Amino acid sequence: MAESKDKPGTGRHAKRISSILVTQPKPSSDVSPYFAIAEKYGIKVDFREFIEVQPVSYKDFRKEKVNIQEHTAIIFTSRNAVDHFFRICQEAKIEMPAEMKYFCISEQTANYLQKYIVLRKRKLFVGQRTAADLFDVIKKHKGEQFLYPCSDIRKDDIPEFMRANNFKFTEAVIYRTVASDLSDLSDVKYDCIAFFSPSGISSLFINFPDFEQDGTRIAAFGPTTAKAVLEAGLELDIEAPQPNAPSMTGAIEAYIRLHHGADAMKEKKSNK
């Protein structure tokens, strides 16, 4: 199926969103855009991780025959990659040399890196949001020996770029992404479910093989997640990021305004 094409406020979009399931951990802080949406529109918002990260043991890592110390640059695309890379280093009793270069996909990942090392700006290179943003920077460091610590499930963009441009490059699987056990959930009958990776879509059908979308609106963050939604035979209703909505919460609120407008606020007030 393709993206839902019903006109605003008609068909599957006519029913107001009163419940959202976010397939990520609940924010540790009370200050979250999700809580703001819940308060503003009177929506129930639940959080449940659909995927789990499992560490690759140091014993199994050694079987990959990757020599970390042979590398001069490391590419990090997530906090999980940072955590598990330094876990491996700790178990191997490896201390990162001061001249090591770090290439991070975003400012968030770069800031998180400071949990483990004291950063020197001349050794740190940061992209805007995606791997493609980082490619122009990487091209300026042709002589480095790159290490890419990642999950067993990862996008192809970085490996394909590195090979196509003949970089010295090693990929190392340091953690695995698996479906969470969602047997504690009685069902997934929410007005909207927000997904953030193709693995989340896989987890949905592993746990609920008979899942039917019916009136549930599906939200997806990123093009690969959106593609996975469609390949699973679901209709995609909310896609992020968008030029006017760079976040998932922004895209969800834009959808609410488009399809329900002022009625969403009126109904919220009437329920008080």
Tab-separated table of C-alpha atoms in Angstrom:
chain	number	residue	atom	x	y	z
A	1	MET	CA	0.000	0.000	0.000
A	2	ALA	CA	1.036	3.578	-0.520
A	3	GLU	CA	0.898	6.545	1.761
A	4	SER	CA	-2.649	7.352	2.835
A	5	LYS	CA	-4.291	9.755	0.361
A	6	ASP	CA	-7.592	10.531	2.130
A	7	LYS	CA	-8.484	14.207	2.330
A	8	PRO	CA	-8.016	16.013	5.668
A	9	GLY	CA	-10.703	15.087	8.167
A	10	THR	CA	-12.177	12.281	6.020
A	11	GLY	CA	-11.953	8.499	5.910
A	12	ARG	CA	-9.381	7.028	8.262
A	13	HIS	CA	-8.348	10.542	9.315
A	14	ALA	CA	-11.789	11.552	10.566
A	15	LYS	CA	-11.350	10.018	14.007
A	16	ARG	CA	-9.488	12.263	16.413
A	17	ILE	CA	-6.188	10.939	17.777
A	18	SER	CA	-6.707	10.350	21.493
A	19	SER	CA	-3.920	7.797	22.126
A	20	ILE	CA	-0.345	7.470	20.859
A	21	LEU	CA	2.154	4.649	21.347
A	22	VAL	CA	5.773	5.797	21.009
A	23	THR	CA	8.053	2.821	20.310
A	24	GLN	CA	10.926	4.288	22.324
A	25	PRO	CA	11.826	4.503	26.030
A	26	LYS	CA	9.908	6.969	28.158
A	27	PRO	CA	11.851	10.247	28.459
A	28	SER	CA	13.784	10.475	31.732
A	29	SER	CA	12.810	14.136	32.098
A	30	ASP	CA	9.333	15.533	32.622
A	31	VAL	CA	10.181	18.127	29.991
A	32	SER	CA	9.389	16.451	26.664
A	33	PRO	CA	7.546	17.510	23.496
A	34	TYR	CA	5.441	14.353	23.851
A	35	PHE	CA	4.152	15.460	27.245
A	36	ALA	CA	3.445	18.897	25.780
A	37	ILE	CA	1.287	17.333	23.048
A	38	ALA	CA	-0.489	15.164	25.627
A	39	GLU	CA	-1.349	18.220	27.699
A	40	LYS	CA	-2.247	20.495	24.789
A	41	TYR	CA	-4.622	18.083	23.051
A	42	GLY	CA	-5.723	15.804	25.890
A	43	ILE	CA	-3.988	12.786	24.343
A	44	LYS	CA	-2.830	9.675	26.182
A	45	VAL	CA	0.827	8.988	25.277
A	46	ASP	CA	2.449	5.646	26.156
A	47	PHE	CA	6.063	4.606	25.634
A	48	ARG	CA	7.307	1.075	24.939
A	49	GLU	CA	10.636	0.025	23.402
A	50	PHE	CA	9.998	-2.265	20.431
A	51	ILE	CA	13.655	-3.192	20.004
A	52	GLU	CA	16.429	-4.096	22.419
A	53	VAL	CA	20.169	-3.713	22.123
A	54	GLN	CA	22.263	-6.707	23.144
A	55	PRO	CA	26.049	-6.427	23.513
A	56	VAL	CA	28.413	-8.538	21.463
A	57	SER	CA	30.713	-10.165	24.003
A	58	TYR	CA	34.416	-9.423	23.896
A	59	LYS	CA	34.977	-13.119	23.184
A	60	ASP	CA	32.761	-12.929	20.082
A	61	PHE	CA	34.275	-9.603	19.068
A	62	ARG	CA	37.721	-11.171	19.005
A	63	LYS	CA	36.443	-13.695	16.475
A	64	GLU	CA	35.969	-10.800	14.027
A	65	LYS	CA	39.770	-10.341	14.112
A	66	VAL	CA	39.473	-6.555	14.262
A	67	ASN	CA	42.526	-4.777	15.643
A	68	ILE	CA	41.212	-1.502	17.049
A	69	GLN	CA	44.698	-0.069	17.510
A	70	GLU	CA	45.491	-0.391	13.798
A	71	HIS	CA	42.951	2.344	13.071
A	72	THR	CA	43.426	6.111	13.122
A	73	ALA	CA	39.807	7.259	12.845
A	74	ILE	CA	36.454	6.062	14.174
A	75	ILE	CA	32.970	6.722	12.789
A	76	PHE	CA	30.138	6.911	15.341
A	77	THR	CA	26.486	7.044	14.273
A	78	SER	CA	24.727	6.548	17.617
A	79	ARG	CA	25.069	6.587	21.382
A	80	ASN	CA	24.794	2.810	21.387
A	81	ALA	CA	27.839	2.596	19.144
A	82	VAL	CA	29.785	4.877	21.495
A	83	ASP	CA	28.790	2.912	24.609
A	84	HIS	CA	29.583	-0.511	23.190
A	85	PHE	CA	32.806	0.552	21.509
A	86	PHE	CA	34.260	1.829	24.762
A	87	ARG	CA	32.934	-1.239	26.582
A	88	ILE	CA	34.960	-3.382	24.198
A	89	CYS	CA	37.990	-1.123	24.686
A	90	GLN	CA	37.695	-1.414	28.449
A	91	GLU	CA	37.500	-5.203	28.335
A	92	ALA	CA	40.454	-5.301	25.936
A	93	LYS	CA	42.361	-2.835	28.163
A	94	ILE	CA	42.792	-0.443	25.220
A	95	GLU	CA	43.217	3.276	25.823
A	96	MET	CA	42.456	5.597	22.926
A	97	PRO	CA	45.555	7.530	21.727
A	98	ALA	CA	45.380	11.337	21.826
A	99	GLU	CA	45.810	11.535	18.047
A	100	MET	CA	42.732	9.385	17.296
A	101	LYS	CA	40.202	11.157	15.050
A	102	TYR	CA	36.466	10.872	15.679
A	103	PHE	CA	33.764	11.367	13.029
A	104	CYS	CA	30.276	11.741	14.554
A	105	ILE	CA	27.016	11.802	12.642
A	106	SER	CA	25.534	14.607	14.773
A	107	GLU	CA	26.251	17.079	17.564
A	108	GLN	CA	24.266	14.876	19.959
A	109	THR	CA	26.548	11.919	19.308
A	110	ALA	CA	29.634	14.120	19.547
A	111	ASN	CA	28.517	15.560	22.887
A	112	TYR	CA	27.814	12.069	24.195
A	113	LEU	CA	31.342	11.029	23.267
A	114	GLN	CA	32.585	13.313	26.053
A	115	LYS	CA	31.292	10.734	28.518
A	116	TYR	CA	34.371	8.660	27.682
A	117	ILE	CA	37.104	10.987	26.448
A	118	VAL	CA	38.294	14.585	26.624
A	119	LEU	CA	37.659	15.904	23.139
A	120	ARG	CA	40.133	17.957	21.191
A	121	LYS	CA	38.298	19.985	18.570
A	122	ARG	CA	40.969	19.433	15.950
A	123	LYS	CA	40.364	15.657	16.265
A	124	LEU	CA	36.565	15.818	16.165
A	125	PHE	CA	34.499	16.075	12.969
A	126	VAL	CA	30.730	16.364	13.121
A	127	GLY	CA	27.910	16.052	10.581
A	128	GLN	CA	24.541	17.790	10.696
A	129	ARG	CA	22.158	14.836	10.984
A	130	THR	CA	22.760	12.121	8.375
A	131	ALA	CA	25.729	10.104	7.158
A	132	ALA	CA	25.586	11.968	3.841
A	133	ASP	CA	26.310	15.202	5.723
A	134	LEU	CA	29.529	13.633	6.973
A	135	PHE	CA	30.797	12.338	3.639
A	136	ASP	CA	32.279	15.643	2.465
A	137	VAL	CA	34.261	15.842	5.702
A	138	ILE	CA	35.476	12.245	5.431
A	139	LYS	CA	36.684	12.901	1.870
A	140	LYS	CA	39.242	15.340	3.288
A	141	HIS	CA	40.857	12.539	5.320
A	142	LYS	CA	41.678	10.015	2.627
A	143	GLY	CA	44.794	8.743	4.383
A	144	GLU	CA	43.084	7.534	7.555
A	145	GLN	CA	42.389	3.934	8.513
A	146	PHE	CA	38.695	4.079	9.467
A	147	LEU	CA	36.831	1.862	11.944
A	148	TYR	CA	33.022	1.769	11.860
A	149	PRO	CA	31.564	0.198	15.064
A	150	CYS	CA	27.928	-0.706	14.428
A	151	SER	CA	24.989	-3.035	14.991
A	152	ASP	CA	24.308	-6.232	13.072
A	153	ILE	CA	21.409	-4.275	11.553
A	154	ARG	CA	22.590	-1.027	9.999
A	155	LYS	CA	22.129	1.140	6.938
A	156	ASP	CA	24.299	0.500	3.890
A	157	ASP	CA	25.147	4.138	3.187
A	158	ILE	CA	28.433	4.395	5.102
A	159	PRO	CA	29.964	1.051	3.994
A	160	GLU	CA	28.932	1.697	0.375
A	161	PHE	CA	30.441	5.192	0.432
A	162	MET	CA	33.702	4.002	1.993
A	163	ARG	CA	34.135	1.175	-0.522
A	164	ALA	CA	33.123	3.284	-3.518
A	165	ASN	CA	35.764	5.862	-2.594
A	166	ASN	CA	38.463	3.284	-1.790
A	167	PHE	CA	38.943	4.250	1.840
A	168	LYS	CA	40.831	1.989	4.212
A	169	PHE	CA	37.857	0.828	6.199
A	170	THR	CA	36.862	-1.844	8.728
A	171	GLU	CA	33.363	-2.617	9.932
A	172	ALA	CA	32.984	-4.076	13.441
A	173	VAL	CA	29.714	-5.439	14.844
A	174	ILE	CA	29.743	-4.592	18.556
A	175	TYR	CA	26.035	-4.902	19.436
A	176	ARG	CA	22.907	-6.566	18.089
A	177	THR	CA	19.408	-5.223	17.595
A	178	VAL	CA	16.598	-7.667	18.454
A	179	ALA	CA	12.837	-7.493	18.837
A	180	SER	CA	11.598	-6.800	22.365
A	181	ASP	CA	9.234	-9.227	24.051
A	182	LEU	CA	5.951	-7.311	24.019
A	183	SER	CA	3.822	-10.093	25.496
A	184	ASP	CA	2.952	-7.813	28.419
A	185	LEU	CA	1.011	-5.566	26.045
A	186	SER	CA	-2.579	-6.743	25.776
A	187	ASP	CA	-2.805	-5.238	22.286
A	188	VAL	CA	-1.569	-2.343	20.196
A	189	LYS	CA	-4.907	-0.672	19.570
A	190	TYR	CA	-3.776	2.920	19.553
A	191	ASP	CA	-4.951	5.772	17.359
A	192	CYS	CA	-1.337	6.379	16.366
A	193	ILE	CA	1.893	4.349	16.625
A	194	ALA	CA	5.221	6.117	16.095
A	195	PHE	CA	8.140	4.097	14.666
A	196	PHE	CA	11.793	5.111	14.423
A	197	SER	CA	13.482	2.219	12.619
A	198	PRO	CA	12.702	-0.705	10.299
A	199	SER	CA	13.505	-2.984	13.259
A	200	GLY	CA	10.537	-1.513	15.099
A	201	ILE	CA	8.220	-2.530	12.256
A	202	SER	CA	9.693	-6.043	12.301
A	203	SER	CA	9.155	-6.241	16.055
A	204	LEU	CA	5.500	-5.272	15.645
A	205	PHE	CA	4.787	-8.285	13.411
A	206	ILE	CA	7.028	-10.659	15.378
A	207	ASN	CA	4.990	-9.891	18.491
A	208	PHE	CA	1.624	-9.366	16.794
A	209	PRO	CA	1.633	-11.422	13.566
A	210	ASP	CA	-2.088	-10.794	13.045
A	211	PHE	CA	-1.832	-7.042	13.468
A	212	GLU	CA	-4.295	-5.109	11.336
A	213	GLN	CA	-3.959	-1.371	10.945
A	214	ASP	CA	-7.647	-0.526	10.655
A	215	GLY	CA	-7.950	3.096	11.856
A	216	THR	CA	-4.516	3.293	13.445
A	217	ARG	CA	-2.367	6.076	12.045
A	218	ILE	CA	1.256	5.042	11.427
A	219	ALA	CA	4.044	7.560	11.941
A	220	ALA	CA	7.603	6.928	10.727
A	221	PHE	CA	10.837	8.793	11.314
A	222	GLY	CA	13.341	8.673	8.460
A	223	PRO	CA	13.111	7.354	4.889
A	224	THR	CA	14.207	3.785	5.714
A	225	THR	CA	11.508	3.493	8.382
A	226	ALA	CA	8.917	4.920	6.001
A	227	LYS	CA	9.960	2.383	3.369
A	228	ALA	CA	9.641	-0.460	5.889
A	229	VAL	CA	6.110	0.684	6.775
A	230	LEU	CA	5.018	0.494	3.144
A	231	GLU	CA	6.816	-2.810	2.515
A	232	ALA	CA	4.921	-4.296	5.463
A	233	GLY	CA	1.656	-3.481	3.684
A	234	LEU	CA	0.729	-0.647	6.041
A	235	GLU	CA	-0.442	2.845	5.161
A	236	LEU	CA	1.912	5.653	6.096
A	237	ASP	CA	0.046	8.615	7.575
A	238	ILE	CA	2.726	10.718	9.263
A	239	GLU	CA	6.290	11.021	8.006
A	240	ALA	CA	9.150	12.881	9.669
A	241	PRO	CA	11.292	14.806	9.290
A	242	GLN	CA	9.606	17.368	7.076
A	243	PRO	CA	10.797	20.906	6.230
A	244	ASN	CA	8.188	22.390	8.561
A	245	ALA	CA	8.412	19.549	11.120
A	246	PRO	CA	11.952	18.229	11.728
A	247	SER	CA	10.925	16.109	14.723
A	248	MET	CA	8.442	13.290	15.222
A	249	THR	CA	6.412	15.361	17.682
A	250	GLY	CA	6.343	18.245	15.217
A	251	ALA	CA	5.053	15.961	12.459
A	252	ILE	CA	2.381	14.456	14.729
A	253	GLU	CA	1.175	17.889	15.821
A	254	ALA	CA	1.118	19.085	12.203
A	255	TYR	CA	-1.073	16.073	11.358
A	256	ILE	CA	-3.450	16.847	14.229
A	257	ARG	CA	-3.786	20.460	13.097
A	258	LEU	CA	-4.332	19.464	9.452
A	259	HIS	CA	-6.999	16.841	10.099
A	260	HIS	CA	-8.710	18.104	13.245
A	261	GLY	CA	-7.737	21.765	13.537
A	262	ALA	CA	-9.381	23.722	16.309
A	263	ASP	CA	-11.734	20.807	17.017
A	264	ALA	CA	-8.904	18.945	18.767
A	265	MET	CA	-8.461	21.805	21.231
A	266	LYS	CA	-12.223	22.243	21.692
A	267	GLU	CA	-12.687	18.559	22.502
A	268	LYS	CA	-9.808	18.668	24.959
A	269	LYS	CA	-11.403	21.614	26.780
A	270	SER	CA	-14.841	19.974	26.843
A	271	ASN	CA	-13.366	16.879	28.513
A	272	LYS	CA	-12.003	18.922	31.435
